[in-house]
mmCIF file of C-alpha atoms in Angstrom:
data_model
loop_
_atom_site.group_PDB
_atom_site.id
_atom_site.type_symbol
_atom_site.label_atom_id
_atom_site.label_comp_id
_atom_site.label_asym_id
_atom_site.label_seq_id
_atom_site.Cartn_x
_atom_site.Cartn_y
_atom_site.Cartn_z
ATOM 1 C CA SER H 1 6.639 -27.964 16.114
ATOM 2 C CA GLN H 2 4.001 -26.384 13.920
ATOM 3 C CA THR H 3 4.741 -25.137 10.419
ATOM 4 C CA ILE H 4 2.554 -23.312 7.936
ATOM 5 C CA HIS H 5 3.209 -23.364 4.197
ATOM 6 C CA GLN H 6 1.808 -21.219 1.409
ATOM 7 C CA TRP H 7 2.365 -21.443 -2.304
ATOM 8 C CA PRO H 8 3.131 -20.028 -4.675
ATOM 9 C CA ALA H 9 5.236 -17.229 -3.217
ATOM 10 C CA THR H 10 4.603 -14.924 -6.157
ATOM 11 C CA LEU H 11 1.990 -15.017 -8.892
ATOM 12 C CA VAL H 12 1.292 -12.804 -11.896
ATOM 13 C CA GLN H 13 -2.065 -13.460 -13.513
ATOM 14 C CA PRO H 14 -4.105 -11.775 -16.264
ATOM 15 C CA VAL H 15 -7.500 -10.263 -15.515
ATOM 16 C CA GLY H 16 -10.247 -12.842 -15.921
ATOM 17 C CA SER H 17 -8.044 -15.849 -15.178
ATOM 18 C CA PRO H 18 -8.758 -18.294 -12.318
ATOM 19 C CA LEU H 19 -6.853 -18.408 -9.034
ATOM 20 C CA SER H 20 -5.948 -21.095 -6.555
ATOM 21 C CA LEU H 21 -3.749 -20.399 -3.540
ATOM 22 C CA GLU H 22 -2.985 -23.197 -1.131
ATOM 23 C CA CYS H 23 -2.122 -23.199 2.549
ATOM 24 C CA THR H 24 -1.194 -26.219 4.650
ATOM 25 C CA VAL H 25 -0.365 -26.550 8.320
ATOM 26 C CA GLU H 26 1.786 -29.242 9.898
ATOM 27 C CA GLY H 27 2.178 -30.311 13.504
ATOM 28 C CA THR H 28 -1.265 -29.487 14.844
ATOM 29 C CA SER H 29 -4.797 -30.870 14.616
ATOM 30 C CA ASN H 30 -8.099 -29.100 14.030
ATOM 31 C CA PRO H 31 -6.603 -25.614 13.708
ATOM 32 C CA ASN H 32 -8.647 -22.509 13.020
ATOM 33 C CA LEU H 33 -7.543 -21.279 9.582
ATOM 34 C CA TYR H 34 -7.640 -17.773 8.145
ATOM 35 C CA TRP H 35 -7.102 -15.977 4.834
ATOM 36 C CA TYR H 36 -6.110 -12.308 4.953
ATOM 37 C CA ARG H 37 -5.314 -9.799 2.230
ATOM 38 C CA GLN H 38 -2.937 -6.907 2.766
ATOM 39 C CA ALA H 39 -2.813 -4.044 0.285
ATOM 40 C CA ALA H 40 0.483 -2.171 -0.011
ATOM 41 C CA GLY H 41 1.103 -0.126 3.145
ATOM 42 C CA ARG H 42 -2.213 -1.165 4.636
ATOM 43 C CA GLY H 43 -3.500 -3.369 7.420
ATOM 44 C CA LEU H 44 -4.720 -6.943 7.305
ATOM 45 C CA GLN H 45 -8.207 -7.537 5.926
ATOM 46 C CA LEU H 46 -9.764 -10.811 7.047
ATOM 47 C CA LEU H 47 -11.308 -12.566 4.031
ATOM 48 C CA PHE H 48 -12.333 -16.010 5.306
ATOM 49 C CA TYR H 49 -11.921 -18.181 8.351
ATOM 50 C CA SER H 50 -12.639 -21.816 9.083
ATOM 51 C CA VAL H 51 -13.053 -23.641 12.377
ATOM 52 C CA GLY H 52 -13.340 -27.107 10.831
ATOM 53 C CA ILE H 53 -13.421 -29.154 7.630
ATOM 54 C CA GLY H 54 -16.033 -27.793 5.251
ATOM 55 C CA GLN H 55 -16.866 -24.861 7.574
ATOM 56 C CA ILE H 56 -16.143 -21.505 5.936
ATOM 57 C CA SER H 57 -17.121 -18.049 7.164
ATOM 58 C CA SER H 58 -16.844 -15.155 4.744
ATOM 59 C CA GLU H 59 -16.053 -11.730 6.101
ATOM 60 C CA VAL H 60 -16.185 -9.585 2.987
ATOM 61 C CA PRO H 61 -18.363 -10.146 -0.090
ATOM 62 C CA GLN H 62 -16.059 -10.277 -3.055
ATOM 63 C CA ASN H 63 -14.755 -12.152 -6.016
ATOM 64 C CA LEU H 64 -13.065 -14.840 -3.936
ATOM 65 C CA SER H 65 -14.071 -18.107 -2.284
ATOM 66 C CA ALA H 66 -12.404 -20.472 0.167
ATOM 67 C CA SER H 67 -12.544 -24.175 0.832
ATOM 68 C CA ARG H 68 -11.184 -26.523 3.469
ATOM 69 C CA PRO H 69 -11.106 -30.009 1.966
ATOM 70 C CA GLN H 70 -8.873 -31.448 4.712
ATOM 71 C CA ASP H 71 -8.225 -30.607 8.356
ATOM 72 C CA ARG H 72 -4.961 -28.787 7.684
ATOM 73 C CA GLN H 73 -5.531 -27.504 4.155
ATOM 74 C CA PHE H 74 -7.110 -24.183 3.241
ATOM 75 C CA ILE H 75 -7.569 -23.019 -0.340
ATOM 76 C CA LEU H 76 -8.388 -19.566 -1.675
ATOM 77 C CA SER H 77 -9.924 -19.453 -5.140
ATOM 78 C CA SER H 78 -11.395 -17.206 -7.765
ATOM 79 C CA LYS H 79 -13.079 -18.058 -11.046
ATOM 80 C CA LYS H 80 -12.184 -14.712 -12.675
ATOM 81 C CA LEU H 81 -9.594 -12.365 -11.237
ATOM 82 C CA LEU H 82 -10.082 -8.599 -11.116
ATOM 83 C CA LEU H 83 -7.382 -5.936 -11.017
ATOM 84 C CA SER H 84 -8.505 -5.132 -7.471
ATOM 85 C CA ASP H 85 -7.609 -8.670 -6.365
ATOM 86 C CA SER H 86 -3.911 -7.757 -6.460
ATOM 87 C CA GLY H 87 -2.291 -7.823 -3.043
ATOM 88 C CA PHE H 88 -0.388 -9.833 -0.483
ATOM 89 C CA TYR H 89 -2.354 -12.878 0.665
ATOM 90 C CA LEU H 90 -1.600 -14.355 4.042
ATOM 91 C CA CYS H 91 -2.771 -17.609 5.558
ATOM 92 C CA ALA H 92 -2.745 -18.041 9.335
ATOM 93 C CA TRP H 93 -3.712 -20.626 11.915
ATOM 94 C CA SER H 94 -4.627 -20.598 15.570
ATOM 95 C CA GLY H 95 -5.561 -23.286 18.073
ATOM 96 C CA GLY H 96 -8.707 -23.644 20.134
ATOM 97 C CA ARG H 97 -11.958 -21.755 20.365
ATOM 98 C CA TRP H 98 -10.451 -18.654 21.981
ATOM 99 C CA VAL H 99 -8.158 -17.328 19.310
ATOM 100 C CA GLU H 100 -5.260 -15.847 21.180
ATOM 101 C CA THR H 101 -2.171 -16.043 19.011
ATOM 102 C CA GLN H 102 -2.274 -16.426 15.226
ATOM 103 C CA TYR H 103 0.667 -17.854 13.292
ATOM 104 C CA PHE H 104 1.158 -16.631 9.756
ATOM 105 C CA GLY H 105 2.529 -18.224 6.620
ATOM 106 C CA PRO H 106 5.099 -16.554 4.350
ATOM 107 C CA GLY H 107 2.411 -15.070 2.086
ATOM 108 C CA THR H 108 1.671 -14.994 -1.635
ATOM 109 C CA ARG H 109 2.139 -11.806 -3.593
ATOM 110 C CA LEU H 110 -0.476 -11.677 -6.359
ATOM 111 C CA LEU H 111 -0.313 -9.195 -9.208
ATOM 112 C CA VAL H 112 -3.267 -9.090 -11.589
ATOM 113 C CA LEU H 113 -2.530 -7.376 -14.890
ATOM 114 C CA SER Y 1 -17.785 -1.992 15.608
ATOM 115 C CA GLN Y 2 -14.335 -2.080 17.114
ATOM 116 C CA LYS Y 3 -11.688 0.125 15.501
ATOM 117 C CA ILE Y 4 -7.972 0.166 16.131
ATOM 118 C CA GLU Y 5 -5.826 3.245 15.627
ATOM 119 C CA GLN Y 6 -2.077 3.123 15.209
ATOM 120 C CA ASN Y 7 0.076 6.036 14.146
ATOM 121 C CA SER Y 8 0.446 5.817 10.383
ATOM 122 C CA GLU Y 9 3.561 7.994 10.415
ATOM 123 C CA ALA Y 10 6.851 6.156 10.731
ATOM 124 C CA LEU Y 11 8.718 6.466 14.016
ATOM 125 C CA ASN Y 12 12.349 7.346 13.385
ATOM 126 C CA ILE Y 13 14.734 6.995 16.336
ATOM 127 C CA GLN Y 14 18.417 6.711 17.109
ATOM 128 C CA GLU Y 15 19.948 3.368 18.007
ATOM 129 C CA GLY Y 16 20.047 2.834 21.760
ATOM 130 C CA LYS Y 17 16.944 4.923 22.469
ATOM 131 C CA THR Y 18 13.584 3.557 23.594
ATOM 132 C CA ALA Y 19 10.908 3.260 20.923
ATOM 133 C CA THR Y 20 7.314 3.707 22.078
ATOM 134 C CA LEU Y 21 4.422 2.764 19.811
ATOM 135 C CA THR Y 22 0.756 3.426 20.553
ATOM 136 C CA CYS Y 23 -2.374 1.402 19.905
ATOM 137 C CA ASN Y 24 -5.787 2.902 20.665
ATOM 138 C CA TYR Y 25 -9.125 1.164 20.331
ATOM 139 C CA THR Y 26 -12.517 2.778 20.219
ATOM 140 C CA ASN Y 27 -15.171 0.439 21.484
ATOM 141 C CA TYR Y 28 -15.433 -2.402 23.971
ATOM 142 C CA SER Y 29 -12.433 -3.478 26.013
ATOM 143 C CA PRO Y 30 -10.964 -6.668 24.576
ATOM 144 C CA ALA Y 31 -10.161 -9.714 26.651
ATOM 145 C CA TYR Y 32 -6.563 -9.404 25.451
ATOM 146 C CA LEU Y 33 -4.384 -7.414 23.117
ATOM 147 C CA GLN Y 34 -1.449 -8.648 21.038
ATOM 148 C CA TRP Y 35 1.535 -7.130 19.285
ATOM 149 C CA TYR Y 36 3.068 -8.516 16.095
ATOM 150 C CA ARG Y 37 6.122 -7.618 14.068
ATOM 151 C CA GLN Y 38 6.025 -7.610 10.252
ATOM 152 C CA ASP Y 39 9.049 -7.297 8.000
ATOM 153 C CA PRO Y 40 8.608 -6.236 4.341
ATOM 154 C CA GLY Y 41 7.256 -9.066 2.205
ATOM 155 C CA ARG Y 42 6.816 -11.398 5.186
ATOM 156 C CA GLY Y 43 3.935 -12.538 7.374
ATOM 157 C CA PRO Y 44 3.430 -11.013 10.834
ATOM 158 C CA VAL Y 45 5.195 -12.680 13.749
ATOM 159 C CA PHE Y 46 3.671 -12.772 17.233
ATOM 160 C CA LEU Y 47 5.589 -10.892 19.931
ATOM 161 C CA LEU Y 48 3.519 -10.404 23.087
ATOM 162 C CA LEU Y 49 0.009 -10.858 24.460
ATOM 163 C CA ILE Y 50 -1.400 -8.922 27.406
ATOM 164 C CA ARG Y 51 -4.733 -9.697 29.057
ATOM 165 C CA GLU Y 52 -7.282 -7.151 30.277
ATOM 166 C CA ASN Y 53 -6.429 -7.816 33.913
ATOM 167 C CA GLU Y 54 -2.701 -7.255 33.346
ATOM 168 C CA LYS Y 55 -1.140 -3.813 33.489
ATOM 169 C CA GLU Y 56 2.245 -4.679 32.036
ATOM 170 C CA LYS Y 57 4.051 -7.536 30.289
ATOM 171 C CA ARG Y 58 7.759 -7.854 29.539
ATOM 172 C CA LYS Y 59 9.864 -10.024 27.258
ATOM 173 C CA GLU Y 60 13.566 -9.271 27.006
ATOM 174 C CA ARG Y 61 13.789 -5.684 25.621
ATOM 175 C CA LEU Y 62 10.054 -5.496 24.935
ATOM 176 C CA LYS Y 63 7.410 -4.103 27.273
ATOM 177 C CA VAL Y 64 3.681 -3.775 26.701
ATOM 178 C CA THR Y 65 1.204 -1.867 28.852
ATOM 179 C CA PHE Y 66 -2.573 -2.040 28.722
ATOM 180 C CA ASP Y 67 -4.821 0.714 30.072
ATOM 181 C CA THR Y 68 -8.491 -0.222 29.698
ATOM 182 C CA THR Y 69 -9.564 3.182 31.049
ATOM 183 C CA LEU Y 70 -7.695 5.032 28.310
ATOM 184 C CA LYS Y 71 -8.440 2.236 25.800
ATOM 185 C CA GLN Y 72 -4.775 2.203 24.945
ATOM 186 C CA SER Y 73 -1.748 -0.064 24.773
ATOM 187 C CA LEU Y 74 1.835 1.123 24.611
ATOM 188 C CA PHE Y 75 4.610 -1.019 23.120
ATOM 189 C CA HIS Y 76 8.161 -0.195 24.169
ATOM 190 C CA ILE Y 77 11.465 -1.434 22.760
ATOM 191 C CA THR Y 78 14.369 -0.460 24.995
ATOM 192 C CA ALA Y 79 17.959 -0.134 23.770
ATOM 193 C CA SER Y 80 16.653 -0.210 20.199
ATOM 194 C CA GLN Y 81 18.796 -1.644 17.412
ATOM 195 C CA PRO Y 82 18.669 -1.239 13.617
ATOM 196 C CA ALA Y 83 17.451 -4.872 13.476
ATOM 197 C CA ASP Y 84 14.305 -3.728 15.307
ATOM 198 C CA SER Y 85 13.288 -1.749 12.210
ATOM 199 C CA ALA Y 86 9.972 -3.201 11.023
ATOM 200 C CA THR Y 87 6.245 -2.537 11.097
ATOM 201 C CA TYR Y 88 4.532 -3.317 14.385
ATOM 202 C CA LEU Y 89 0.858 -4.306 14.421
ATOM 203 C CA CYS Y 90 -1.488 -4.467 17.355
ATOM 204 C CA ALA Y 91 -4.455 -6.828 17.358
ATOM 205 C CA LEU Y 92 -7.553 -7.299 19.521
ATOM 206 C CA ASP Y 93 -9.946 -10.190 19.862
ATOM 207 C CA ASP Y 94 -13.115 -9.563 17.854
ATOM 208 C CA SER Y 95 -14.914 -12.772 18.737
ATOM 209 C CA SER Y 96 -13.983 -16.202 19.949
ATOM 210 C CA TYR Y 97 -12.372 -16.955 16.600
ATOM 211 C CA LYS Y 98 -11.219 -13.655 15.128
ATOM 212 C CA LEU Y 99 -8.716 -10.864 15.618
ATOM 213 C CA ILE Y 100 -8.872 -7.296 14.376
ATOM 214 C CA PHE Y 101 -5.504 -5.894 13.322
ATOM 215 C CA GLY Y 102 -4.394 -2.287 13.257
ATOM 216 C CA SER Y 103 -2.700 -0.957 10.135
ATOM 217 C CA GLY Y 104 0.638 -0.851 11.950
ATOM 218 C CA THR Y 105 3.347 1.659 12.701
ATOM 219 C CA ARG Y 106 6.669 1.502 10.897
ATOM 220 C CA LEU Y 107 9.716 1.818 13.135
ATOM 221 C CA LEU Y 108 13.072 2.946 11.716
ATOM 222 C CA VAL Y 109 16.113 2.696 13.996
ATOM 223 C CA ARG Y 110 19.113 4.684 12.741
ATOM 224 C CA PRO Y 111 22.603 3.345 13.480
#
């Protein structure tokens, strides 16, 4: 069966520090991968998605970047965090060209102080 | 662009009653619509998918309807239980690779 992992679960970082969040998927090949951010009490904002290694589509211009160095690994990064980067970051995967169901990881709660 | 509207006010009901949540969309009719459940501090979990040519879909105590004329989906939980308390999100296909999610409706089931 497929499993999706995210780490760390919680992160507290000072403003201006770098960020690296990692997501890995097991049990499937060539998944579509997604990074979302969810502000408290709000909906899911799609940040990036990837349909293959090295292929990244950015949905919202911002202080973040994403990379997909391996088929089942998706990384969210920032060189300098802003206060507004605080939130709940979720990684998800889906199979095939037509999205249908997305499967989410446990999330990373990021607090920038 | 497509917009999804879900009631931002929490739905508070008595255990055993039927909960009905609404999802409205504003633009083109999607090929399918999905419902997810999200517990506090957790990622959303897929519940049901209904396609544009389907009127109704059921899974155990869950029922989803899809009315492309009204641009609306209704999500029903029958014989609700306190364990059903969570936020429920609806999602539509935005392109061949993406979904748009609503902001969700919080359901509270009182014992």
